[in-house]
Coordinates of C-alpha atoms in Angstrom, one line a residue:
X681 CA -152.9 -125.3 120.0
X682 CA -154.1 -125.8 116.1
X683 CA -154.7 -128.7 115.0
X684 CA -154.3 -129.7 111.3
X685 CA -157.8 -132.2 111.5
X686 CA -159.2 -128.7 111.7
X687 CA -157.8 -126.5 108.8
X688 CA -156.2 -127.9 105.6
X689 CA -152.3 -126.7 104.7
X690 CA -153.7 -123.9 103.1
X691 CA -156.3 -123.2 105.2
X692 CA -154.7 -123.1 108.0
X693 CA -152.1 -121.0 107.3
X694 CA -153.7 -117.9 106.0
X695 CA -156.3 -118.5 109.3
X696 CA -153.5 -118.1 111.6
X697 CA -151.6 -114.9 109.6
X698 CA -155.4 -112.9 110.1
X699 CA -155.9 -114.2 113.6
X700 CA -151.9 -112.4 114.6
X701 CA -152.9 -109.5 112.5
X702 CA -156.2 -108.8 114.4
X703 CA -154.3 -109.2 117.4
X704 CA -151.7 -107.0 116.8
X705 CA -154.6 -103.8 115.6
X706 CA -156.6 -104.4 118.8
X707 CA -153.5 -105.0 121.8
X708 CA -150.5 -102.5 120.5
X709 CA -147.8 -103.7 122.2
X710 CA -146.3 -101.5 125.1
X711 CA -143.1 -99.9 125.1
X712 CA -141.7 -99.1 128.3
X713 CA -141.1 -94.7 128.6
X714 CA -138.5 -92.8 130.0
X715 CA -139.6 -91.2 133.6
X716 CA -138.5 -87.5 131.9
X717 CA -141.3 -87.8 129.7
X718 CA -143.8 -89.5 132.2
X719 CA -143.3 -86.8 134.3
X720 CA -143.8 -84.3 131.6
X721 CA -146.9 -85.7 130.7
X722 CA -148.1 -85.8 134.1
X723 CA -147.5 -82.0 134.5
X724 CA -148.5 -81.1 131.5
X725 CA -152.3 -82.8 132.5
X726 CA -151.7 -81.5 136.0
X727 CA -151.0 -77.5 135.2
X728 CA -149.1 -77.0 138.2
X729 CA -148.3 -73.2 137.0
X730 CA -151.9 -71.7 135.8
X731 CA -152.2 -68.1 135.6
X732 CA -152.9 -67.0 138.6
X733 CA -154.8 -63.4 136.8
X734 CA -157.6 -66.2 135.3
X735 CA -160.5 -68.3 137.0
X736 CA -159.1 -67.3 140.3
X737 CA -160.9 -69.0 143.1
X738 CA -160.7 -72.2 141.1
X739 CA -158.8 -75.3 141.5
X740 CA -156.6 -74.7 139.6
X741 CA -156.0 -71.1 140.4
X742 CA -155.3 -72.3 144.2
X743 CA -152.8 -75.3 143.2
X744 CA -150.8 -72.5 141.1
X745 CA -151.0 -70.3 144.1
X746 CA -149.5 -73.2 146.3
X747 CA -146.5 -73.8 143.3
X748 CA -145.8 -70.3 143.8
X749 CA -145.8 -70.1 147.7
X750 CA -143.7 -73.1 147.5
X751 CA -140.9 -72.1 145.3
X752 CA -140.7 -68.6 147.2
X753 CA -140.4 -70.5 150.3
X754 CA -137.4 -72.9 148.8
X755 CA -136.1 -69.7 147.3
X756 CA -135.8 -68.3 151.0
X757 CA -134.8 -71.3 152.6
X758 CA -131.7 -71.6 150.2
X759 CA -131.0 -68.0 150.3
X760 CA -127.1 -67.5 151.8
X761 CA -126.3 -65.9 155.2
X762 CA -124.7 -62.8 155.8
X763 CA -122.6 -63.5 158.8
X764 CA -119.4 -61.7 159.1
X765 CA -116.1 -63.1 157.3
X766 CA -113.0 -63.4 159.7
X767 CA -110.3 -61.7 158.7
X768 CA -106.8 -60.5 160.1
X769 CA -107.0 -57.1 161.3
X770 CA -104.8 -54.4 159.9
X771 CA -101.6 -53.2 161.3
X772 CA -102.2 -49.9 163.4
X773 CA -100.3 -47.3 161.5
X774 CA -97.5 -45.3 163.9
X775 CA -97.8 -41.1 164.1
X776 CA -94.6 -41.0 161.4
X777 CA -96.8 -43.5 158.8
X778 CA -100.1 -41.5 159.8
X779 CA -98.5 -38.3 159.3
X780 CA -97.2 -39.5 155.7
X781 CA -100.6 -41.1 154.8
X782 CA -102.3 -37.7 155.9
X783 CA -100.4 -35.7 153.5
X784 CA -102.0 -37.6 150.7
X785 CA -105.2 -36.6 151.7
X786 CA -107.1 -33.5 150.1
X787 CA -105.1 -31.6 153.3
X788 CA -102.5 -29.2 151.9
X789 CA -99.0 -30.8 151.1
X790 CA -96.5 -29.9 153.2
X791 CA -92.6 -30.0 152.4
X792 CA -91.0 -32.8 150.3
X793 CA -94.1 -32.7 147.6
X794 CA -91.5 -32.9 144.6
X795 CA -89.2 -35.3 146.2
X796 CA -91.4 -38.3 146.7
X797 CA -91.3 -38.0 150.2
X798 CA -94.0 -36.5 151.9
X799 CA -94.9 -34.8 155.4
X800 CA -97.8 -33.6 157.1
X801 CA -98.3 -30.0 158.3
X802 CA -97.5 -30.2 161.7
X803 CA -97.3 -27.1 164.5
X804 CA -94.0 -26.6 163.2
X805 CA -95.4 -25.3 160.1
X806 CA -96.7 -22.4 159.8
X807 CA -99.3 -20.5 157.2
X808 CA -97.9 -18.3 154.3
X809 CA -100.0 -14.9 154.7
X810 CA -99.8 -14.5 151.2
X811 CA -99.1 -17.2 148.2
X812 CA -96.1 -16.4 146.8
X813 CA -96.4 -15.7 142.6
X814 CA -94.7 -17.3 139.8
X815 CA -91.6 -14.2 138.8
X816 CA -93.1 -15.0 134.6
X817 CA -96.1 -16.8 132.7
X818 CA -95.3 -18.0 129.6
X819 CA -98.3 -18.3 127.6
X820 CA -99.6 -18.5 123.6
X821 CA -102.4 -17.4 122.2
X822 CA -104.0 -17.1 119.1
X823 CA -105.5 -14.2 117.1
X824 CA -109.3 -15.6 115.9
X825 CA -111.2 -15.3 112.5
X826 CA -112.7 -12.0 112.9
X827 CA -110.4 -11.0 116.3
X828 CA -108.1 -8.5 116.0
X829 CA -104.2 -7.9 117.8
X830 CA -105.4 -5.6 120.7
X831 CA -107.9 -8.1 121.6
X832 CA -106.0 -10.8 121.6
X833 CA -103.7 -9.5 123.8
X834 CA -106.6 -8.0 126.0
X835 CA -107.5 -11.6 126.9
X836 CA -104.5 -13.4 127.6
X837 CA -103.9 -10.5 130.3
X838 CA -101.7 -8.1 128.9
X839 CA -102.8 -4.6 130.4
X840 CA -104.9 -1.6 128.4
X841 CA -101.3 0.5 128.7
X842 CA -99.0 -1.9 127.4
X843 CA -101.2 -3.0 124.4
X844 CA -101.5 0.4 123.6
X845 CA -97.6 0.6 123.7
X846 CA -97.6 -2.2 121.6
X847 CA -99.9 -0.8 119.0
X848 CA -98.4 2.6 118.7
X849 CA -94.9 0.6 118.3
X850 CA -96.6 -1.6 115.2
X851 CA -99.5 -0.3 114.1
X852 CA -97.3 0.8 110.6
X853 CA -96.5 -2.8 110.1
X854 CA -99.8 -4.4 110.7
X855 CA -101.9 -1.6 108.6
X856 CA -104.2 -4.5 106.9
X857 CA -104.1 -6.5 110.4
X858 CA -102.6 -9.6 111.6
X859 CA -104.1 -12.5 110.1
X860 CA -106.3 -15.1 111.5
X861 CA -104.9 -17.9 113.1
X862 CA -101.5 -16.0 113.8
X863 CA -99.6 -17.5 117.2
X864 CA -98.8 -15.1 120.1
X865 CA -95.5 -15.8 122.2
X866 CA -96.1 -13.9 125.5
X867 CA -94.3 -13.5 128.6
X868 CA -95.8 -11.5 131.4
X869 CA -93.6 -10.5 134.3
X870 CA -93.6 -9.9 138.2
X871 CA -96.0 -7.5 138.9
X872 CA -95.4 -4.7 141.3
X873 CA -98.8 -5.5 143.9
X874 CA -101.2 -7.5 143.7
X875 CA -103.7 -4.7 142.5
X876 CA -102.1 -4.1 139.2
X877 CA -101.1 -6.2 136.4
X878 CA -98.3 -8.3 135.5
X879 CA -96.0 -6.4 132.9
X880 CA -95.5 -7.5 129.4
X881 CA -91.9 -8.6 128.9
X882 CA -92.0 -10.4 125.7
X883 CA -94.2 -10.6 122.8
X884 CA -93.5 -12.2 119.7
X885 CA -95.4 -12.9 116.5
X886 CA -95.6 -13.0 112.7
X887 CA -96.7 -9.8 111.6
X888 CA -96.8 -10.6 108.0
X889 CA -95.3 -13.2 105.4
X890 CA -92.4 -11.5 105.5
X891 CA -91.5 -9.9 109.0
X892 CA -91.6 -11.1 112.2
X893 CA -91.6 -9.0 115.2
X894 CA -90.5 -9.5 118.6
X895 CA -91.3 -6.6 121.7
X896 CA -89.3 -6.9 124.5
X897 CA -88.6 -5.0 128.2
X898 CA -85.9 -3.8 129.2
X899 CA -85.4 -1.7 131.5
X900 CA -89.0 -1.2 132.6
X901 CA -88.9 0.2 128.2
X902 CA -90.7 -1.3 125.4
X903 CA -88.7 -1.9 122.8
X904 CA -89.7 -3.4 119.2
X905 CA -87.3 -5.7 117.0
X906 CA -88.3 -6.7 113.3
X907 CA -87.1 -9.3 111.8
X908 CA -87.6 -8.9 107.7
X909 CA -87.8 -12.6 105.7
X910 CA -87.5 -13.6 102.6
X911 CA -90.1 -14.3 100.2
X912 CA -90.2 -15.6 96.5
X913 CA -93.3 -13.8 94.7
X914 CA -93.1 -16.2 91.9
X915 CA -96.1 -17.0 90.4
X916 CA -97.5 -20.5 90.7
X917 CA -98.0 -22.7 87.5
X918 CA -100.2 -25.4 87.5
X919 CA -100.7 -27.5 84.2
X920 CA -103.4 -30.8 83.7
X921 CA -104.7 -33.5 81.5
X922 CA -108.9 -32.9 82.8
X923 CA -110.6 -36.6 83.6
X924 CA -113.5 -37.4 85.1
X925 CA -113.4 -33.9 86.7
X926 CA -111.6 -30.9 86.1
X927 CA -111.7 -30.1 89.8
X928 CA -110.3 -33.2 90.9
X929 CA -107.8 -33.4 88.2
X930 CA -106.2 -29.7 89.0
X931 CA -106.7 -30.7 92.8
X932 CA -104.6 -33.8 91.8
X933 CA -102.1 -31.7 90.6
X934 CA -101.0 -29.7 93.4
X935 CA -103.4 -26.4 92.8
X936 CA -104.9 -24.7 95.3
X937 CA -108.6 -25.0 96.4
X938 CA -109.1 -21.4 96.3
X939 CA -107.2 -21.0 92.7
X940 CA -109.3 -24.1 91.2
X941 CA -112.6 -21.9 92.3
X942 CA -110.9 -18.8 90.6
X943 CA -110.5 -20.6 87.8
X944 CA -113.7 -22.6 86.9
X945 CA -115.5 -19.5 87.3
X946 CA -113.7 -17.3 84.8
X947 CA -114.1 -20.9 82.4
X948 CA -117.6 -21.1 82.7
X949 CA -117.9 -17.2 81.4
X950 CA -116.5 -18.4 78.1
X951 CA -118.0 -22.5 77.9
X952 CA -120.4 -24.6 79.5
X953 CA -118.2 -26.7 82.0
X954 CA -120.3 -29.6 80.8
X955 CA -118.7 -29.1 77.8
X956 CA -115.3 -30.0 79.2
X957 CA -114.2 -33.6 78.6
X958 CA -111.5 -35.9 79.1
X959 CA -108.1 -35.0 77.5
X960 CA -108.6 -31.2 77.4
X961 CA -105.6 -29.0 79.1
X962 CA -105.9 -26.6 81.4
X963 CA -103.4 -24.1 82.6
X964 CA -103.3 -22.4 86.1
X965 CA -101.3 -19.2 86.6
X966 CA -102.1 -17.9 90.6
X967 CA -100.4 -15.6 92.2
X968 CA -98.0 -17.5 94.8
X969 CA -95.9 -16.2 97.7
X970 CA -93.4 -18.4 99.6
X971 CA -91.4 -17.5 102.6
X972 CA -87.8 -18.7 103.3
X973 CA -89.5 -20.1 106.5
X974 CA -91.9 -22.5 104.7
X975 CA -95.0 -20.3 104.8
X976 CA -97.0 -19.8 101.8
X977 CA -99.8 -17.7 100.8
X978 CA -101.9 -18.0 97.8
X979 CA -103.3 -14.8 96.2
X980 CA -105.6 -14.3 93.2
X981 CA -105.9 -15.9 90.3
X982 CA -104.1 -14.1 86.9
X983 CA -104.1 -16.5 84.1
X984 CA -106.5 -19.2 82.8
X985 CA -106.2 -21.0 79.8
X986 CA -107.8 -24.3 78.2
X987 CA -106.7 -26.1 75.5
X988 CA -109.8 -28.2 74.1
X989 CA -109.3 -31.4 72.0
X990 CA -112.4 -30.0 70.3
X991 CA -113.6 -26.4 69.5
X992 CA -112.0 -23.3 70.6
X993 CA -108.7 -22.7 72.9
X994 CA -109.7 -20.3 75.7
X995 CA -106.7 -18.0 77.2
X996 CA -108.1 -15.8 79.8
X997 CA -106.1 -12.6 81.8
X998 CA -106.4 -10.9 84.4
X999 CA -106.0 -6.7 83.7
X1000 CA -106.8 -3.3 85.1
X1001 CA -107.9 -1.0 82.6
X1002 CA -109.4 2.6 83.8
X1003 CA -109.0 1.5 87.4
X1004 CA -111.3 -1.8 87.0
X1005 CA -109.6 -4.8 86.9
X1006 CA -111.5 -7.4 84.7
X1007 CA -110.7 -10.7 82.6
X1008 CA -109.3 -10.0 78.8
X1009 CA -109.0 -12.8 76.2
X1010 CA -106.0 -12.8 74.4
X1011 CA -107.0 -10.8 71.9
X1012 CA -107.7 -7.4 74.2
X1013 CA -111.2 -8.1 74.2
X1014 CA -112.1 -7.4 77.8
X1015 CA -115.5 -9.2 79.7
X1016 CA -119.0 -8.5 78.4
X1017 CA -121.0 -7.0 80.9
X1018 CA -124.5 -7.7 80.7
X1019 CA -127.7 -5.5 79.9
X1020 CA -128.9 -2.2 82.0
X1021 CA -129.3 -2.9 85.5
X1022 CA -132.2 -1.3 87.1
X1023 CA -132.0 2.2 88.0
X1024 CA -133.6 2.0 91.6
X1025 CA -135.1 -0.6 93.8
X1026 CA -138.6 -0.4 93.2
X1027 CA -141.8 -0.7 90.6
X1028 CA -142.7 0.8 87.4
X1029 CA -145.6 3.2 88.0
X1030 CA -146.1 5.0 84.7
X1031 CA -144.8 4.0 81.0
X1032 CA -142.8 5.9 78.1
X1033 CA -145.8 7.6 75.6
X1034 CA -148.7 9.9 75.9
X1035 CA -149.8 10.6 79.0
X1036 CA -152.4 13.2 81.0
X1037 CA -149.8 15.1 83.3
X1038 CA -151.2 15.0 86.6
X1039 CA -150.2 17.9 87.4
X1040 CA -150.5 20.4 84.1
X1041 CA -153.4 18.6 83.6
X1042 CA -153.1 18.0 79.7
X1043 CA -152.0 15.1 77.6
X1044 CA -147.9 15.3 76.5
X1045 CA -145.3 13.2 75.7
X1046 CA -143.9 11.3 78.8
X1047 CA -140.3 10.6 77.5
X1048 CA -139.5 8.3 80.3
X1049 CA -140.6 6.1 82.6
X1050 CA -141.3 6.2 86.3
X1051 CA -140.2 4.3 89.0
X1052 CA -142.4 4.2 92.5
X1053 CA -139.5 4.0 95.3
X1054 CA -139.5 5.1 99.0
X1055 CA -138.2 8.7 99.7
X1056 CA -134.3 8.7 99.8
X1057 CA -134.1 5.1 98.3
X1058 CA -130.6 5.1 96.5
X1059 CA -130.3 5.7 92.8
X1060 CA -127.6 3.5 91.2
X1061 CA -126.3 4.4 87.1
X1062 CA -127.5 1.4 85.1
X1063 CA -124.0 0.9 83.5
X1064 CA -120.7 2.5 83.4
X1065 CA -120.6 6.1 82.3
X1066 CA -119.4 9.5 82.9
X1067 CA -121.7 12.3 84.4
X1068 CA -122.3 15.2 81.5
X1069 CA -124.9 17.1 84.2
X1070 CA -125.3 17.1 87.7
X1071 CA -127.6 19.7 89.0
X1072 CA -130.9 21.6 89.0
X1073 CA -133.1 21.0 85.6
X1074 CA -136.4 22.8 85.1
X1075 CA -139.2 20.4 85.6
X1076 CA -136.7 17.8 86.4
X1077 CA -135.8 19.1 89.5
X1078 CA -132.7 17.9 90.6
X1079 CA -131.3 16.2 87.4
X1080 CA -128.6 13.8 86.4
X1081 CA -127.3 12.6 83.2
X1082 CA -124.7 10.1 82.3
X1083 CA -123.0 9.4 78.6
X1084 CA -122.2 5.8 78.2
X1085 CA -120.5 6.1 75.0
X1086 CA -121.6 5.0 71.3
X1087 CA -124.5 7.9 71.2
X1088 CA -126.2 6.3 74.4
X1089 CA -127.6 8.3 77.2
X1090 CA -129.4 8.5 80.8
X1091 CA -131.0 10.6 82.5
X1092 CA -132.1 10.4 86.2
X1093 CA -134.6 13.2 87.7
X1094 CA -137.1 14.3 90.7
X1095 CA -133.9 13.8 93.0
X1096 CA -133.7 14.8 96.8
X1097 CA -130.2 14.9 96.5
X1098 CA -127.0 14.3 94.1
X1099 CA -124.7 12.1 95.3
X1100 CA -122.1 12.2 92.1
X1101 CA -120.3 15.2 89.9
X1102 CA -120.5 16.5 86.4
X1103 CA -117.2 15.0 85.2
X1104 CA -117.0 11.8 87.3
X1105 CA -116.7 8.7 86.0
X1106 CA -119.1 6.1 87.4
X1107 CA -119.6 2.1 87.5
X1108 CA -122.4 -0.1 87.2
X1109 CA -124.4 0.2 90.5
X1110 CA -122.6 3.2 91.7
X1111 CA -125.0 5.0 94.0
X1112 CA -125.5 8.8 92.1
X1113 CA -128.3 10.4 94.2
X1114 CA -131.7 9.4 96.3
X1115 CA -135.6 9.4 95.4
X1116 CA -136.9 12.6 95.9
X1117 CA -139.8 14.8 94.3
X1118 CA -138.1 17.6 93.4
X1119 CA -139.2 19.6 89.9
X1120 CA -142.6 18.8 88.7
X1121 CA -143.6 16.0 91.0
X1122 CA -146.5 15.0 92.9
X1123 CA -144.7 12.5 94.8
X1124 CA -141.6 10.7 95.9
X1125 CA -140.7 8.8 92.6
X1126 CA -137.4 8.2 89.9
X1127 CA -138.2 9.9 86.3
X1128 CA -136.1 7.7 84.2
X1129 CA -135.1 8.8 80.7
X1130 CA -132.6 6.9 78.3
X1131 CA -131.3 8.9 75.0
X1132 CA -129.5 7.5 71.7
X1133 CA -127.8 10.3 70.1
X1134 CA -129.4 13.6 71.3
X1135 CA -133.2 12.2 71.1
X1136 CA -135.5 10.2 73.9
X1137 CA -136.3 6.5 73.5
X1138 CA -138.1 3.9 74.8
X1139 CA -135.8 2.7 78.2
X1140 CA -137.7 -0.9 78.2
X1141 CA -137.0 -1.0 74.2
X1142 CA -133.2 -0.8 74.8
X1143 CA -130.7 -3.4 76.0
X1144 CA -126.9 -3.3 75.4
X1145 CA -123.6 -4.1 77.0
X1146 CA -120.1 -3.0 77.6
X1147 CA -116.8 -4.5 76.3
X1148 CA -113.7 -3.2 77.2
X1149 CA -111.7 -3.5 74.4
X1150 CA -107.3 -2.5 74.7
X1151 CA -105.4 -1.1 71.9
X1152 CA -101.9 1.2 71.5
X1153 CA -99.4 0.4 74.4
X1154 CA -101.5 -1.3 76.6
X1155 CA -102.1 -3.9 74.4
X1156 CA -98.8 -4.6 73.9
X1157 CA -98.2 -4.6 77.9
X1158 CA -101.0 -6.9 78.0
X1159 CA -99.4 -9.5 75.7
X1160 CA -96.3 -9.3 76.9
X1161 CA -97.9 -9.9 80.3
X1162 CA -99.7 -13.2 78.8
X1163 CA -96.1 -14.5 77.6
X1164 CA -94.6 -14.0 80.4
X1165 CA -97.3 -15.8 82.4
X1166 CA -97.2 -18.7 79.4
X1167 CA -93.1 -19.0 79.4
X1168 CA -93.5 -20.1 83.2
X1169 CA -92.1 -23.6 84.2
X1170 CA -94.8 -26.0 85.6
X1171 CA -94.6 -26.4 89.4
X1172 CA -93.0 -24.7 92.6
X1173 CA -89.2 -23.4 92.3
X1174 CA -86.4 -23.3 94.8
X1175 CA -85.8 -19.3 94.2
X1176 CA -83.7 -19.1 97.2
X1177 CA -81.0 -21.6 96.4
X1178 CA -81.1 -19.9 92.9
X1179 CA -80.5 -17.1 94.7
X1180 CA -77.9 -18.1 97.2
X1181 CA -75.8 -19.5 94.6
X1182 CA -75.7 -16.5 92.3
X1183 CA -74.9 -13.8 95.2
X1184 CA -71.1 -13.0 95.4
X1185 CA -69.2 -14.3 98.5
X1186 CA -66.6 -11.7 100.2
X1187 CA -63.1 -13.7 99.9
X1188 CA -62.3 -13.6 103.7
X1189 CA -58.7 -12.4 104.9

């Protein structure tokens, strides 16, 4: 107790605020704690679960090592028991239920195996000696990508004989083969012992677009039916506005994958494709066959054409000219094809000039140039020609010369043998004769000589190309060709209603 004789008002006061405030620093009250986090504390000082792999023999490691025996032992104690469960047995099954049970077991089924109801093999049944066979198999098959028709039937079980029945029977029809992916209907009969093979009854399949054929037995004959079917060899017309892609635009459309290919190729002859921009028109032309059944087949590409918002129309067509079929623009003007190919598959040994002949043994003109090549490597004509000589030729040995037209000239020598005529009319990597050393030669070697009207050149100094070019009648066929392909509707046509529709109807009786 304070007593004001001791402190003034003032005085007193502010002793007595200091004296609680001092009190307060050096007594903190206590707050009573919850017995979760006494005991917390109390095992976080007490480290009742050490690691038993450090300071082992320690006091600590040996009160871990009593926490763990402990909890293994109260894990064991509270483990459950594996007594028995009572239960109420199951009914004991009588000899009709135990026979019925049985026949669902991997023990042959006995009679009754379609009805639902099923019986055991008892004594009263006795074994089959032999299993009896189905009379027919019905089966299909399928003709694979590089299979052919006797195989196929070879491995769906039709015997060596009767396939080669079946080929002699249509073997006319099927001159190109069957096409991949065709189906095979095939019934085999009830063969005569088990040592020989079931018969083929029936065989069916589509032997081309338009035929079908169907082979059939009767009595124990072969006998072939064909069925002809319609088809519509209308060409296919496919016309475009080109977007982001050309492609995908003409895909869009309806063409073909196969025609689209076709077709970007023979563009990319004439234009850069990069070229090609949004808004240009392209036009399609494919050759198209479509069978009454459904069935189409898409053949070659005939007519390509591009009409460009900017820079020059392109109208591409497909003729054969001198038995080589090739692109023509619409003018006649047929494809431009490239410089001279080499003449064999191997490297240049000696140049065109003056040379010491290694065998004459004194300098001379060497109007050609040689080619180092294996012996009998094939010779191939660097560009289309006809052969003016074919034959033995002095020093040359065994010679050949071709005339390419214009005043242009080759001449191919040292052969081991000719492989073309005098007179024949040659292509552009036709094979005319094989490395040899024939002539004046000291080895296996191609003397290669090109001429320009009557007199030797340079062959490396040369390079020139080949346009077929029409005129006369068959330029005039050709453009009628192109209008014709260019007055085509847009789009597939229903030929056979056309057709129905115009045929004339017998007025019955």
């Amino acid at each position: 107790m304070f007593h004001d004789s001791q402190f003034g008002p003032q005085q007193g006061g502010a002793s007595v605020s200091l004296w609680l405030a001092d009190s307060l620093q050096q007594a903190p009250a206590a707050s009573p704690q919850d017995w979760r986090t006494r005991l917390r504390e109390w095992a976080d000082e007490l480290d009742l679960v050490p690691d038993l792999g450090q300071r082992i023999g320690s006091l600590t490691w040996f009160r871990g090592l009593a926490t763990c025996f402990g909890l293994c032992a109260t894990a064991l104690y509270l483990s459950p028991a594996f007594e028995a469960i009572p239960g109420v047995p199951g009914p004991v099954l009588s000899s009709a239920h135990y026979d019925e049970v049985r026949s669902q077991m991997i023990t042959p089924l006995a009679l009754g195996a379609d009805s639902g109801r099923h019986m055991g093999p008892t004594d009263a049944v006795q074994p089959l000696r032999e299993t009896p066979e189905r009379p027919q198999i019905e089966l299909s098959a399928q003709v694979g990508s590089s299979d052919t028709l006797p195989r196929a039937l070879s491995r769906a079980g039709v015997s060596s004989g009767d396939v080669a029945t079946v080929m002699a029977m249509v073997g006319g029809d099927i001159d190109a083969g069957v096409k991949p992916g065709t189906r095979l209907d095939i019934i085999l009969g009830r063969r005569a012992s088990r040592d020989r093979p079931r018969p083929l009854d029936r065989l069916a399949f589509r032997a081309r677009l338009d035929l079908d054929m169907e082979v059939t037995r009767a009595g124990g004959v072969l006998s072939v039916r064909r069925i002809p079917i319609r088809v519509d060899n209308t060409p296919l017309r496919i016309q475009g506005v080109v977007g982001d892609s050309i492609y995908r635009s003409a895909r869009a459309a309806g063409a073909p994958p196969k025609a689209v290919q076709a077709f970007l190729r023979v563009i990319a002859g004439q234009v850069d494709l990069g070229g090609i921009g949004a808004g240009d028109r392209y036009d399609i032309v494919t050759e198209y066959r479509r069978a009454e059944t459904g069935d189409v087949e898409v053949g070659e590409l005939l007519y390509a054409g591009l009409k460009r918002a900017r820079g020059k129309s392109i109208d591409m067509l497909k003729w054969t000219k001198d038995g080589r079929t090739e692109w023509f623009e619409a003018s006649g003007v047929g494809e431009r094809r490239g410089v001279l190919s080499a003449p064999v598959s191997g490297r240049m040994s000696s140049g065109f000039g003056m040379r010491r002949h290694p065998i004459l043994g004194y300098t001379r003109m060497h109007a050609g140039i040689d080619f180092a090549a294996r012996y009998g490597s094939p010779i191939y004509a660097v560009t289309d020609g006809v052969i003016s000589y074919a034959g033995r030729h002095g020093g040359h040995g065994n010679y050949v010369r071709i005339e390419h037209g214009g005043g242009l000239a080759t001449g191919y020598a040292h052969m081991s043998r000719i492989a073309a005529a005098s007179g024949q009319r040659v292509r552009r990597g036709q094979v005319i004769g094989y490395v040899g050393s024939t002539g004046l030669s000291t080895g296996p070697h191609l003397h290669y000589e090109l001429y320009r009207r009557g007199q030797v050149v340079n062959p490396l100094s040369v390079k020139f190309t080949t346009v077929a070019q029409l005129a006369g009648g068959e330029l005039v066929a050709f453009r009628a060709r192109l209008a014709q392909y260019q007055g085509l509707r847009v789009g597939l046509h229903d030929n056979f209603a056309q057709k129905a529709a115009t045929t004339p109807v017998a007025a019955g009786k």
